[in-house]
Coordinates of C-alpha atoms and ligand atoms in Angstrom, one line a residue:
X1 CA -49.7 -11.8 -11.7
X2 CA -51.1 -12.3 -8.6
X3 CA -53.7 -14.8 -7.8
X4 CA -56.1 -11.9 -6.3
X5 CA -56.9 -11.0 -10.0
X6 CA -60.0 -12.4 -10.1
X7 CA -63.3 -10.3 -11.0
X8 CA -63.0 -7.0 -12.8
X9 CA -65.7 -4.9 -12.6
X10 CA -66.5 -2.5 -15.7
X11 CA -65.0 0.6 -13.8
X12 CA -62.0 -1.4 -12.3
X13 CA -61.7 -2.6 -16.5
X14 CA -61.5 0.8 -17.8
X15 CA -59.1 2.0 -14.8
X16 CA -57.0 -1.1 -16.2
X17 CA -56.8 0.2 -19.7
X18 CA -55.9 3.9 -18.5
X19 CA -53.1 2.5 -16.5
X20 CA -52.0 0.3 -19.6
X21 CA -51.9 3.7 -21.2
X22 CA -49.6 5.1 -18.5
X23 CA -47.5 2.4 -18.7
X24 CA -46.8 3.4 -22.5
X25 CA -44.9 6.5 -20.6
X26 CA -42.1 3.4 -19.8
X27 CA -39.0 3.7 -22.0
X28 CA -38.1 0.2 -23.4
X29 CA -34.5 0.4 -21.7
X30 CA -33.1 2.2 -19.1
X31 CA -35.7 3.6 -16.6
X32 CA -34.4 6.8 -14.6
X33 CA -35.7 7.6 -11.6
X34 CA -37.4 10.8 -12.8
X35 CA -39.9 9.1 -15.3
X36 CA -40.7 6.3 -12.6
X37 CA -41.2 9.9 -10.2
X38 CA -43.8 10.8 -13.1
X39 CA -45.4 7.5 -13.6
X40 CA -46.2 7.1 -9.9
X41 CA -47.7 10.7 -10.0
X42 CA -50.0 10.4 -12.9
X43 CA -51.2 6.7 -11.2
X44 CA -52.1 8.7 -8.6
X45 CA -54.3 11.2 -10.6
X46 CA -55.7 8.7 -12.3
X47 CA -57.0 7.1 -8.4
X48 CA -58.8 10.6 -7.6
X49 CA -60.4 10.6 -10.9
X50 CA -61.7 7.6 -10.2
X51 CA -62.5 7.9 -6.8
X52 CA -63.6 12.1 -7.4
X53 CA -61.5 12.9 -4.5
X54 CA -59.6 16.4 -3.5
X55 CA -55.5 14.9 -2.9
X56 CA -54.3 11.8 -2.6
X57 CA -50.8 10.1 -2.1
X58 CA -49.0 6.6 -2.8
X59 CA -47.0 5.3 -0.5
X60 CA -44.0 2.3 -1.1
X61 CA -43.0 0.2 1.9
X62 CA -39.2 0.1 2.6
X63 CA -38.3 -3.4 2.0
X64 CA -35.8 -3.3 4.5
X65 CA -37.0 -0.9 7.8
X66 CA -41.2 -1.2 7.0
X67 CA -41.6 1.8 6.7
X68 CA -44.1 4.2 4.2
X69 CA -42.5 5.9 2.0
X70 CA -44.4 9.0 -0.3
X71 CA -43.9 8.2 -3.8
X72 CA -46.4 10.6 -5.5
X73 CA -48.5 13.5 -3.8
X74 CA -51.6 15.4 -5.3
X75 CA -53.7 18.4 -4.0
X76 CA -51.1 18.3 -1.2
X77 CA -47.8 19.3 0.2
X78 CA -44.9 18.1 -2.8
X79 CA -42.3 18.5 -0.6
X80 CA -43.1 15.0 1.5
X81 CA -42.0 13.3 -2.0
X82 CA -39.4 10.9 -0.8
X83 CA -39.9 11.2 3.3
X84 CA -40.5 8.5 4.9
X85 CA -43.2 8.1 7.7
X86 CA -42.2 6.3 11.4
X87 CA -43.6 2.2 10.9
X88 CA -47.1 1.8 12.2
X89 CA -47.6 5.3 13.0
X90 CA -50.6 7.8 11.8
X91 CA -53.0 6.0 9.4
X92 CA -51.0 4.8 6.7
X93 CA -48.8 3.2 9.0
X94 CA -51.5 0.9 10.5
X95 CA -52.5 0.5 6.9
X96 CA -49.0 -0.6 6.5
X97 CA -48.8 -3.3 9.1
X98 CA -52.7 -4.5 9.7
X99 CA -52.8 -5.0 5.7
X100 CA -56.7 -3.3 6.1
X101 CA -58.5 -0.9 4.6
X102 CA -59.5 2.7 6.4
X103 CA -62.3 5.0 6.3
X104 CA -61.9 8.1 8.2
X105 CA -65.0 10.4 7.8
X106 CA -63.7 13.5 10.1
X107 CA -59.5 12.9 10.2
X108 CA -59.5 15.8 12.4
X109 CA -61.6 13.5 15.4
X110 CA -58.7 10.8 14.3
X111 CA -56.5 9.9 16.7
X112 CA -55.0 8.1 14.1
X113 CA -54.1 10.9 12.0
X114 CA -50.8 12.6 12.0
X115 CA -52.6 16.2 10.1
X116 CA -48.8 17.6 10.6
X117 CA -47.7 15.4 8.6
X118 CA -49.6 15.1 5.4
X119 CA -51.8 18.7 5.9
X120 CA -50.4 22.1 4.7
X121 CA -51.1 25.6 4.5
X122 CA -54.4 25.9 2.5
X123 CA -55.6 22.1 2.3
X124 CA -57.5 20.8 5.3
X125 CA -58.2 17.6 5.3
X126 CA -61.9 16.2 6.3
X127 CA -62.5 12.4 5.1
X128 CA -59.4 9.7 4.3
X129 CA -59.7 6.7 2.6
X130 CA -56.8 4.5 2.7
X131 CA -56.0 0.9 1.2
X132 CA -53.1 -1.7 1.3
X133 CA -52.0 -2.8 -1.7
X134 CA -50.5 -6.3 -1.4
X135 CA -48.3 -7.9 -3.9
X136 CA -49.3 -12.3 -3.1
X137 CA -49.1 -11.9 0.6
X138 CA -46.8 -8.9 0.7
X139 CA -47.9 -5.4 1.7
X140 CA -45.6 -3.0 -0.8
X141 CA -47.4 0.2 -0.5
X142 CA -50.5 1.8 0.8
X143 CA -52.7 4.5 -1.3
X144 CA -54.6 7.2 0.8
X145 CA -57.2 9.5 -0.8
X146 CA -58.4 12.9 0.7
X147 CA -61.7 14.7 0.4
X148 CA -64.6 13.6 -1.7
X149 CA -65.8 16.2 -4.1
X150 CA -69.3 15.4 -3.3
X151 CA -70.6 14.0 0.0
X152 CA -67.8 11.7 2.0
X153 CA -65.8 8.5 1.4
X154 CA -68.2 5.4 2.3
X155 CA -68.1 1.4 2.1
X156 CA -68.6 1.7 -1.7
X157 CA -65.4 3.3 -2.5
X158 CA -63.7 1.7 0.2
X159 CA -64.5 -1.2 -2.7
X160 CA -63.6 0.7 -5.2
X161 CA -60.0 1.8 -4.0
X162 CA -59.5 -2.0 -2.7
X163 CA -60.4 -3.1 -6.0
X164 CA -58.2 -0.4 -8.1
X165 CA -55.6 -1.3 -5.3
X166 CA -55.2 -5.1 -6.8
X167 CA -54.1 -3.6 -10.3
X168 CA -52.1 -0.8 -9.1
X169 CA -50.3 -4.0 -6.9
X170 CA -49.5 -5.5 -10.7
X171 CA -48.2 -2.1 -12.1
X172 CA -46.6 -1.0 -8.9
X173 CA -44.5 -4.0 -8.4
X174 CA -43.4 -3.7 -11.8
X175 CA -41.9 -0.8 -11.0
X176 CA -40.0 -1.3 -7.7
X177 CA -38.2 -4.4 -9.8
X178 CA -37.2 -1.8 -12.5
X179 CA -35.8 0.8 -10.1
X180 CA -34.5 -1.8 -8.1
X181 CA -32.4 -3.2 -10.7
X182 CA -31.4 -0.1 -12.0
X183 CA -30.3 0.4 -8.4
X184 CA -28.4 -2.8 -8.5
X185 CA -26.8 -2.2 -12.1
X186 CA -25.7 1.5 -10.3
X187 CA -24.0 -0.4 -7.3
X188 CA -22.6 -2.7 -9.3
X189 CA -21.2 -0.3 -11.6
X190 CA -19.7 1.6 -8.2
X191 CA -18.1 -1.6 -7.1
X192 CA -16.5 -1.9 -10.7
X193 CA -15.0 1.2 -10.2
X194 CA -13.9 0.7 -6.9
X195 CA -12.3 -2.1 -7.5
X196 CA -10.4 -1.1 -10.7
X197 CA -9.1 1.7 -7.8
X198 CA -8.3 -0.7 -5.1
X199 CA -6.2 -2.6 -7.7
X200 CA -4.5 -0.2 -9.2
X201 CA -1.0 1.2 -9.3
X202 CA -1.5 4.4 -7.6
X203 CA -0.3 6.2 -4.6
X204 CA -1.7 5.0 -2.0
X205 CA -3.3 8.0 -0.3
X206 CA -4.9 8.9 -3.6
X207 CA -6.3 5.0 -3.8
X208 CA -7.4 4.8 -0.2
X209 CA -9.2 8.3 -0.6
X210 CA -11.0 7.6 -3.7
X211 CA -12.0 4.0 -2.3
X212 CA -13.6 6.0 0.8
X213 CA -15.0 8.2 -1.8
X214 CA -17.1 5.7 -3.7
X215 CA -17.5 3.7 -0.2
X216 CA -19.6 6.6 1.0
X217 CA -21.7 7.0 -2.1
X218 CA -22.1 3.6 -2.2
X219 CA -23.5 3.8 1.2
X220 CA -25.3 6.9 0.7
X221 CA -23.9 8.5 4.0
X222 CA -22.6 12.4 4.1
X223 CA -19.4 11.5 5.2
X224 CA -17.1 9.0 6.0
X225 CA -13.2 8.3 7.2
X226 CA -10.3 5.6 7.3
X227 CA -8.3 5.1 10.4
X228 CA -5.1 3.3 10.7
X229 CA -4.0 1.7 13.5
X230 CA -0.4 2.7 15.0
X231 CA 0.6 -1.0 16.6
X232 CA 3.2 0.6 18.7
X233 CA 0.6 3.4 20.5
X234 CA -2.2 1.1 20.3
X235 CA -4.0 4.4 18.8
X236 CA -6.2 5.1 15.8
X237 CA -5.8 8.3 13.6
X238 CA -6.8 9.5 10.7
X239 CA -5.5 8.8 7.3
X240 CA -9.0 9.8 5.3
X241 CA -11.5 12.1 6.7
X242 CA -13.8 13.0 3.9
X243 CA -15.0 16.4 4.1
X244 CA -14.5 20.0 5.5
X245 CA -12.9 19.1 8.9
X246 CA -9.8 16.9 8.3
X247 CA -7.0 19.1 9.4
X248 CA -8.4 19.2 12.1
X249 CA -9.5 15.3 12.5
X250 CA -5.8 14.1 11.5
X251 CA -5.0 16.0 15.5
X252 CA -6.9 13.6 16.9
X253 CA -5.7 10.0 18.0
X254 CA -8.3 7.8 19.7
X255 CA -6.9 4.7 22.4
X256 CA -8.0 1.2 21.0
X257 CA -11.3 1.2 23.1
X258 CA -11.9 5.0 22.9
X259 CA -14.9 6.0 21.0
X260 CA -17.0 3.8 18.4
X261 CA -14.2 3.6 16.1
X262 CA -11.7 2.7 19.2
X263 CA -14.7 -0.1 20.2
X264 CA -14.6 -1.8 16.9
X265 CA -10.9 -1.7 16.7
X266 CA -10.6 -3.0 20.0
X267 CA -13.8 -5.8 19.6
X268 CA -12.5 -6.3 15.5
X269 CA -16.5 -5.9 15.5
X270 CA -18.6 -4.3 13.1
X271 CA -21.4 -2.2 14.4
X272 CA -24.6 0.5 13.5
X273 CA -25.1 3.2 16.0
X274 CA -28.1 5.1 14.3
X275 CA -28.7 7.0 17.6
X276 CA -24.9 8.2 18.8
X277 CA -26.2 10.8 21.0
X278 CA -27.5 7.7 22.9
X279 CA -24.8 6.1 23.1
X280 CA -22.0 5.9 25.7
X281 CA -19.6 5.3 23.5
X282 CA -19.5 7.8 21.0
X283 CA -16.7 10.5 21.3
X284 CA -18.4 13.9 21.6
X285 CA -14.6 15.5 21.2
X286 CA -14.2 15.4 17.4
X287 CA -17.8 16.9 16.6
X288 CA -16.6 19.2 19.3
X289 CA -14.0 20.3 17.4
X290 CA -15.2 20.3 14.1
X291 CA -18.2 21.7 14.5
X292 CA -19.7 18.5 12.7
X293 CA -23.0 16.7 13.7
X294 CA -23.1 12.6 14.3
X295 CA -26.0 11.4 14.2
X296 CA -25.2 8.0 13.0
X297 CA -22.4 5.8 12.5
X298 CA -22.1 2.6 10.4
X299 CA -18.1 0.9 11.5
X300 CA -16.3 -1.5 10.6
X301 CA -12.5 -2.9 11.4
X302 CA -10.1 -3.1 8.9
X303 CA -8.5 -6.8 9.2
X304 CA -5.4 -8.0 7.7
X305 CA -3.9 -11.8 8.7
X306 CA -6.0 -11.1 11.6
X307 CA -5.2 -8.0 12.8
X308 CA -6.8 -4.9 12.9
X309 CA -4.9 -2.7 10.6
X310 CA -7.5 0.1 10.8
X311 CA -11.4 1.0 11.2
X312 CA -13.5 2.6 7.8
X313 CA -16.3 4.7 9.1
X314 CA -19.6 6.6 7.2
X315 CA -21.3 9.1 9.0
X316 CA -24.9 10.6 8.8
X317 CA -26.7 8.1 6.5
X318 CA -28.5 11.0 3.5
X319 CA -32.1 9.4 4.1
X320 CA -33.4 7.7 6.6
X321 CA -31.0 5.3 9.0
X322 CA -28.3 2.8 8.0
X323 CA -29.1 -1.0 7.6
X324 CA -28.0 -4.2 8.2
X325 CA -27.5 -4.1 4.6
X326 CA -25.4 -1.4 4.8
X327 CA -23.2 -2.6 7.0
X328 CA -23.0 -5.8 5.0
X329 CA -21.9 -4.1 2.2
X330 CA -19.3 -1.9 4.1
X331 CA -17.9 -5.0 5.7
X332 CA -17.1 -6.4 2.5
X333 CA -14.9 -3.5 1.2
X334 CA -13.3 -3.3 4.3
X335 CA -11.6 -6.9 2.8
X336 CA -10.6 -5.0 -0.4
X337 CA -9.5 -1.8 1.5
X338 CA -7.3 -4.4 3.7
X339 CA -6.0 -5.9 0.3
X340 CA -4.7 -2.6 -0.8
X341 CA -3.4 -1.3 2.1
X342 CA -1.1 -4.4 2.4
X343 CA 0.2 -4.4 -1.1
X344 CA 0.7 -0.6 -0.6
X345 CA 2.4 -1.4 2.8
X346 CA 4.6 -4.1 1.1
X347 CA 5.2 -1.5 -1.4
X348 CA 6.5 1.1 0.6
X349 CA 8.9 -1.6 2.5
X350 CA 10.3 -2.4 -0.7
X351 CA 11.2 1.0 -1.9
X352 CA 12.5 1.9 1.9
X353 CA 15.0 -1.0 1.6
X354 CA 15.8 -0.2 -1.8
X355 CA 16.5 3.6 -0.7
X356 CA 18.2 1.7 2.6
X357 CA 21.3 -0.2 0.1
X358 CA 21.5 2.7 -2.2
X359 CA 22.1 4.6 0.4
X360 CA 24.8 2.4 1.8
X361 CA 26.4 2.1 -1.6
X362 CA 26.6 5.9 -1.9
X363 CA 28.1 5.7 0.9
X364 CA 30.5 2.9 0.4
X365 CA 31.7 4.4 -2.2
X366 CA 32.0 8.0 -0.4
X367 CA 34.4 6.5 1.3
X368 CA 37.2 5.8 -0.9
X369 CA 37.4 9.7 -1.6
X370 CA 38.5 11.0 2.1
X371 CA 38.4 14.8 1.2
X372 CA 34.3 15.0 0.4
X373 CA 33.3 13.1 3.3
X374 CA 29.3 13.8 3.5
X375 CA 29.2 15.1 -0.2
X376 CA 26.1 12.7 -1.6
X377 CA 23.9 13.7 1.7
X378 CA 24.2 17.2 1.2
X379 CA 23.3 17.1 -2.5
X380 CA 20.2 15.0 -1.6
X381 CA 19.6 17.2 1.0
X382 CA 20.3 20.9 -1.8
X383 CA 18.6 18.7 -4.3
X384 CA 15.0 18.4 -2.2
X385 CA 15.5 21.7 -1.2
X386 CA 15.1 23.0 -4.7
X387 CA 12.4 20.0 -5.7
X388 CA 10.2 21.7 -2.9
X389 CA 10.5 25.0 -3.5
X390 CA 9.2 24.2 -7.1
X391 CA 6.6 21.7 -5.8
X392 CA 8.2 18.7 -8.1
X393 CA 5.4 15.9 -8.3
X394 CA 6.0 13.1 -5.5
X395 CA 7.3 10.6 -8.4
X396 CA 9.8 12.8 -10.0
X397 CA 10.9 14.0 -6.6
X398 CA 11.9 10.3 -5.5
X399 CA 13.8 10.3 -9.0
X400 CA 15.7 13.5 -8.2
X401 CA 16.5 12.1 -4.9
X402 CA 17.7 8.6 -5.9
X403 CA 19.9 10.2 -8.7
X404 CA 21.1 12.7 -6.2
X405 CA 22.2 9.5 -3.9
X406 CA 23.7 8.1 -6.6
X407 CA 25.2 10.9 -8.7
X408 CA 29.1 10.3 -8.6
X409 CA 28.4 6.5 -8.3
X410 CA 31.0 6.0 -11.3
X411 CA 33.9 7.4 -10.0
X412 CA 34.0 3.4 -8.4
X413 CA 35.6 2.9 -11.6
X414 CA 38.1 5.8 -10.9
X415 CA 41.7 4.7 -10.4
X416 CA 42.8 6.3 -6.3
X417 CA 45.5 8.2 -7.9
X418 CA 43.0 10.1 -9.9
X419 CA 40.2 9.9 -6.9
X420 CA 42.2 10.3 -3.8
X421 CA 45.2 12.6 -5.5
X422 CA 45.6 15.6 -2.5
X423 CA 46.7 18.7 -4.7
X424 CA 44.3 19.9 -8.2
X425 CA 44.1 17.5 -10.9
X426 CA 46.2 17.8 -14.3
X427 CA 44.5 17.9 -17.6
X428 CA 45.2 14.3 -17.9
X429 CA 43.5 13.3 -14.9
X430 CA 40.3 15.4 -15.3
X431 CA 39.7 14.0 -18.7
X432 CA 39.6 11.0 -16.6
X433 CA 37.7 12.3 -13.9
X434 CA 34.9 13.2 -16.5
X435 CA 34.0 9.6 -17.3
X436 CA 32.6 9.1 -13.7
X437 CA 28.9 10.2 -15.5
X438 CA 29.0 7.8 -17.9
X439 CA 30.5 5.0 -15.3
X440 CA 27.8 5.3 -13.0
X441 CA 24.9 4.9 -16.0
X442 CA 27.0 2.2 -17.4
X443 CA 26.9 0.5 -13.8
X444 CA 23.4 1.5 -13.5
X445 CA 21.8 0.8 -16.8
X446 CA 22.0 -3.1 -16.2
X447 CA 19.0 -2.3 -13.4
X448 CA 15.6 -1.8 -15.4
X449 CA 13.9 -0.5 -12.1
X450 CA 15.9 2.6 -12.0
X451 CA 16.6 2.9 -15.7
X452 CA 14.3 6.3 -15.0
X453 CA 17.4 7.9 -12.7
X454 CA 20.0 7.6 -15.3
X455 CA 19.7 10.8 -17.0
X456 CA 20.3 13.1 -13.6
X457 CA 23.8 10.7 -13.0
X458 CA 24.5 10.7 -16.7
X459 CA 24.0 14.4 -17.1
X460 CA 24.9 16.1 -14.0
X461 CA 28.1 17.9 -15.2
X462 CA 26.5 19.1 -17.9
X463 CA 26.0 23.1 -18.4
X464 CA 22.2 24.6 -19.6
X465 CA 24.5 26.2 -22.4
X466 CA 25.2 23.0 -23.9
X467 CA 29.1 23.5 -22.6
X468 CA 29.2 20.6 -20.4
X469 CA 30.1 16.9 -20.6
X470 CA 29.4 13.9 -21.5
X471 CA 26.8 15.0 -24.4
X472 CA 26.6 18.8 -24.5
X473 CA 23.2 18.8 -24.2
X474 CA 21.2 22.0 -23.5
X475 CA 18.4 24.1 -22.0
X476 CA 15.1 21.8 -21.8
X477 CA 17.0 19.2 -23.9
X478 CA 18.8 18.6 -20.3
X479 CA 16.9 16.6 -18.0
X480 CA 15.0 18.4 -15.4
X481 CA 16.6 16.4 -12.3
X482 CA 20.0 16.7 -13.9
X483 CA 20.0 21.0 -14.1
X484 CA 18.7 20.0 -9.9
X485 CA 21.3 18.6 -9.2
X486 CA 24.4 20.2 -10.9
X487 CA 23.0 23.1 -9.1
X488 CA 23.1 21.1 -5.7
X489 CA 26.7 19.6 -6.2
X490 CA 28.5 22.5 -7.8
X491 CA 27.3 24.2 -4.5
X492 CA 28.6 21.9 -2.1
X493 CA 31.8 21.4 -4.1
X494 CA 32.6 25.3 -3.8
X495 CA 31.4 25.1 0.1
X496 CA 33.6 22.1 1.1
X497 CA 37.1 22.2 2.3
X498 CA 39.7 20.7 0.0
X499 CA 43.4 19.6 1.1
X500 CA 44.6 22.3 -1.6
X501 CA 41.7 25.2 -1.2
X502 CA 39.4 26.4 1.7
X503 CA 35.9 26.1 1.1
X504 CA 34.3 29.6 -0.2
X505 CA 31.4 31.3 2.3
X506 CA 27.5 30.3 1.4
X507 CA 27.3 34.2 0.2
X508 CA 30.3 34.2 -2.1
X509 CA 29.1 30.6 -3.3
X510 CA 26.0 32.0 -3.8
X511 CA 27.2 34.8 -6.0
X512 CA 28.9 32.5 -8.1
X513 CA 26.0 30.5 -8.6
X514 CA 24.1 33.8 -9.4
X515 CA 27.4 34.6 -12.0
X516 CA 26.8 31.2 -13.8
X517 CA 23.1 31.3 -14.1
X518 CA 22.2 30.8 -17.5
X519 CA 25.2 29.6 -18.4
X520 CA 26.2 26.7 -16.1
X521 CA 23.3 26.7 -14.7
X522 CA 19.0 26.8 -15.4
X523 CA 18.3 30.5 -13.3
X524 CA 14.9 29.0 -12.8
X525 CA 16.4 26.6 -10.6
X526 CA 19.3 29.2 -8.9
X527 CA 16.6 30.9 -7.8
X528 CA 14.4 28.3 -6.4
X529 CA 17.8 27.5 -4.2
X530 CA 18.1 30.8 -3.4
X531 CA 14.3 30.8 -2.2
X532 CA 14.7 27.9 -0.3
X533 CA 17.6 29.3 1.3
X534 CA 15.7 31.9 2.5
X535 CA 12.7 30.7 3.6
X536 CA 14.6 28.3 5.9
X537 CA 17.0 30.5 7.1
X538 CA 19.7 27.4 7.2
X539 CA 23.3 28.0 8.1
X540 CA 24.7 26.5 5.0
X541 CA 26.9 23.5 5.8
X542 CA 30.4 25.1 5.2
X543 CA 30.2 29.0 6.2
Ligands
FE2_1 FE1 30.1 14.3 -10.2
FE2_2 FE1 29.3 15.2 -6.9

């Protein structure tokens, strides 16, 4: 307690006991918000009962920015719960700073008093009392009481409130540390979350948007945005933009130096603008465009080894302006943020030089049959086609795509005479030609990382009636990518050009397809070719 408990007086012991008996209202755990909102307001009847007074309110100081900040309003305007009023201004403010007490018998002769603030329709205020209360040698709040019932405020109440002010000090800091650690609990609870994200195995985008996500919560801005740098254009764009207006944000590229983003890229400094329509920097274009309004900016650079790899942004703090504390805070998920967009960057390299020697082998091995020159391409290329048309999920499409590439890798372990034989093949040497499925998963198999591509090589020959080969399997029982891409390579098998037959036209090849739907092959997915064909008007390879 602090040491300015010293005399009580009989009324000021009494007012201690009622307050005990508000204190009761605390719940032994968790205290929300709202019953802190409703022990503050029935503190503050309990002050005009004591001091028979009209309205009142209770003000908090802003640890951070010193400024008042209602906490509970009587007999006046409710809706300044929560506002906060501009340091040292009005009387509360110099209550605020000078740490004295105020008596104001006629607030309208005042020039102290800010009536548009604290006056509404139906209340006019005549006499103000107002004291400090100090926690040790701290001002955290001020309490200001309107209107005696009887007569006006004088030097004896100013007593009174000063001395009622030293136990509401006791109570009232009570109750900033419980909010402010529930506060803290919440943050930290935020940061668990966001960290569990930044770490996980997700697709990037989703990881990177969800870390903005709980960035600008965290932050407690309206907005907020990730820009990634393109090192060859020296340019920022937009990979995030939270909000209603990123289509049209991801058209816009700002210049290293262009813009408060464009600074801090350029400077690799963070900064607060809480005034951009005052300063220089800010780039009026994309509020412009979007129809969005800036008012303040909290930025920092994304490093990595160094380097700015891109710029995270919040925009429009909800209450009041963003802090150092803020910007603190942003800065050091800007580290994690970096983490994750280098794994996820490493990542992506990986899987691009994996695709990269696939791709060569596929074609390597395309090679030793002369007459289907360009075969595996076009049945990636038929195989995507359908995969779009039927929105496959990203992670099964790069499955279809891989097994496309890799579809006939088996017939390596065909013998030339077999493979490279210029006239129709005998009965002998298409029972032959059949174990290039089973080949390439054999081949395959001894890879865990792309054990989940097998089925679509393994099965590719097969028919949806079950008439197929190797296994006869049928309908749904056959893999989704492998019903893709029998579909894909039966096509371009009928539209090539072989040494012994012409290549049929896409409408005849088409018609097939159409004959064998159901049969041969899943009519969901004939049509979804057919669809595609459509919509993009291609001129099939072979015509
Ligand atoms: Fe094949
Ligand atoms: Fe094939």
């Amino acid at each position: 307690m602090s040491a300015q408990a010293i005399k009580t007086s009989a009324q000021e012991r009494n007012f201690l006991k009622k307050l005990l008996d508000i204190y009761e209202l605390l719940p032994q755990q968790s205290t929300g918000a709202a019953i802190i909102g409703r022990i503050y307001s029935e503190l503050l009847s309990l002050i005009i009962k004591e001091l028979t007074c009209k309205a009142g309110s209770l003000f908090i100081i802003d640890s951070e920015d010193g400024s008042p900040v209602f906490i509970a309003v009587k007999g006046g305007d409710e809706s300044l719960l929560g506002k906060k009023l501009e340091k040292g201004k009005g009387i509360v403010g110099k209550v605020a700073i000078t740490g004295k007490n105020y008596l104001s018998k006629d607030a309208s002769k005042d020039p102290a008093w800010m009536g548009e603030v604290s006056s509404n329709k139906g209340f006019s205020t005549s006499d103000i009392l107002a004291c400090p209360i100090n926690y040790g040698d701290r001002i955290i709040g001020v309490v200001e009481v309107l209107n005696k019932k009887a007569g006006m405020f004088n030097r004896q109440d100013m007593r009174t409130l000063s001395g009622l002010s030293r136990h509401i000090a006791v109570f009232m800091k009570h109750l900033i540390d419980e909010s402010e650690q529930k506060k803290f609990i919440d943050m930290q609870a935020k940061l668990y979350e966001l960290s569990k994200m930044l770490n996980s195995n997700l697709d990037t985008r989703a990881v990177v948007r969800g870390a903005m996500e709980a960035i600008v919560s965290l932050v407690k801005a309206e907005v907020g945005s990730l820009l990634l740098v393109d090192k060859e254009k020296k340019e920022l764009f937009f990979e995030v933009a939270l909000g209603d207006s990123e289509k049209t944000l991801k058209e816009i590229r700002l210049k290293f130096g262009q813009g408060i983003a464009g600074w801090v890229a350029q400077q690799k400094q963070p900064i607060v603008v809480n005034d951009t329509a005052q300063d220089e920097r800010f780039y009026k274009k994309a509020d412009e465009k979007t129809g969005f309004v800036t008012k303040n900016i909290l930025c920092v650079p994304v490093m990595s080894s160094g380097e700015v790899v891109g710029v995270m942004q919040a925009l429009n703090k909800k209450e009041g302006l963003f802090t150092k504390q803020d910007l603190k805070l942003l800065t050091s998920l800007s580290d994690q943020v970096a983490i994750a967009l280098e794994n996820a960057s490493l990542h992506e390299e990986l899987k691009r030089t994996f695709v990269e020697v696939v791709e060569s082998l596929a074609e390597a091995i395309e090679k030793r049959d002369p007459y289907t020159g360009g075969h595996t391409k076009r049945v990636v290329k038929y195989s995507l086609m359908i995969a779009d048309e039927i929105h496959l999920e990203a992670e099964e499409k790069d499955r279809l795509k891989m097994g496309a590439l890799l579809h006939d890798v088996g017939k390596i372990g065909i013998d030339d005479s077999v493979l490279r034989k210029p006239a129709k093949l005998d009965e002998t040497e298409f029972e032959k030609m059949k174990a290039h499925p089973s080949i390439g998963a054999d081949i395959l198999g001894k890879i865990p990382q792309i054990k989940n591509i097998i089925p679509g090589i393994l099965h590719h020959h097969e028919w949806y009636n079950g008439k197929g080969y190797p296994d006869g399997l049928s309908g749904d029982g056959l893999p989704r990518i492998a019903r893709i891409i029998s579909i894909a390579d039966t096509y371009d098998a009928m539209t090539t050009d072989r040494p012994y037959r012409k290549g049929l036209t896409h409408e005849v090849a088409i018609a097939e397809l159409k004959r064998f739907s159901g049969t041969q092959f899943d009519p969901q997915f004939v049509g979804a070719f057919i669809r595609a064909f459509e919509k993009q008007k291609l001129v099939p390879a072979h015509p």
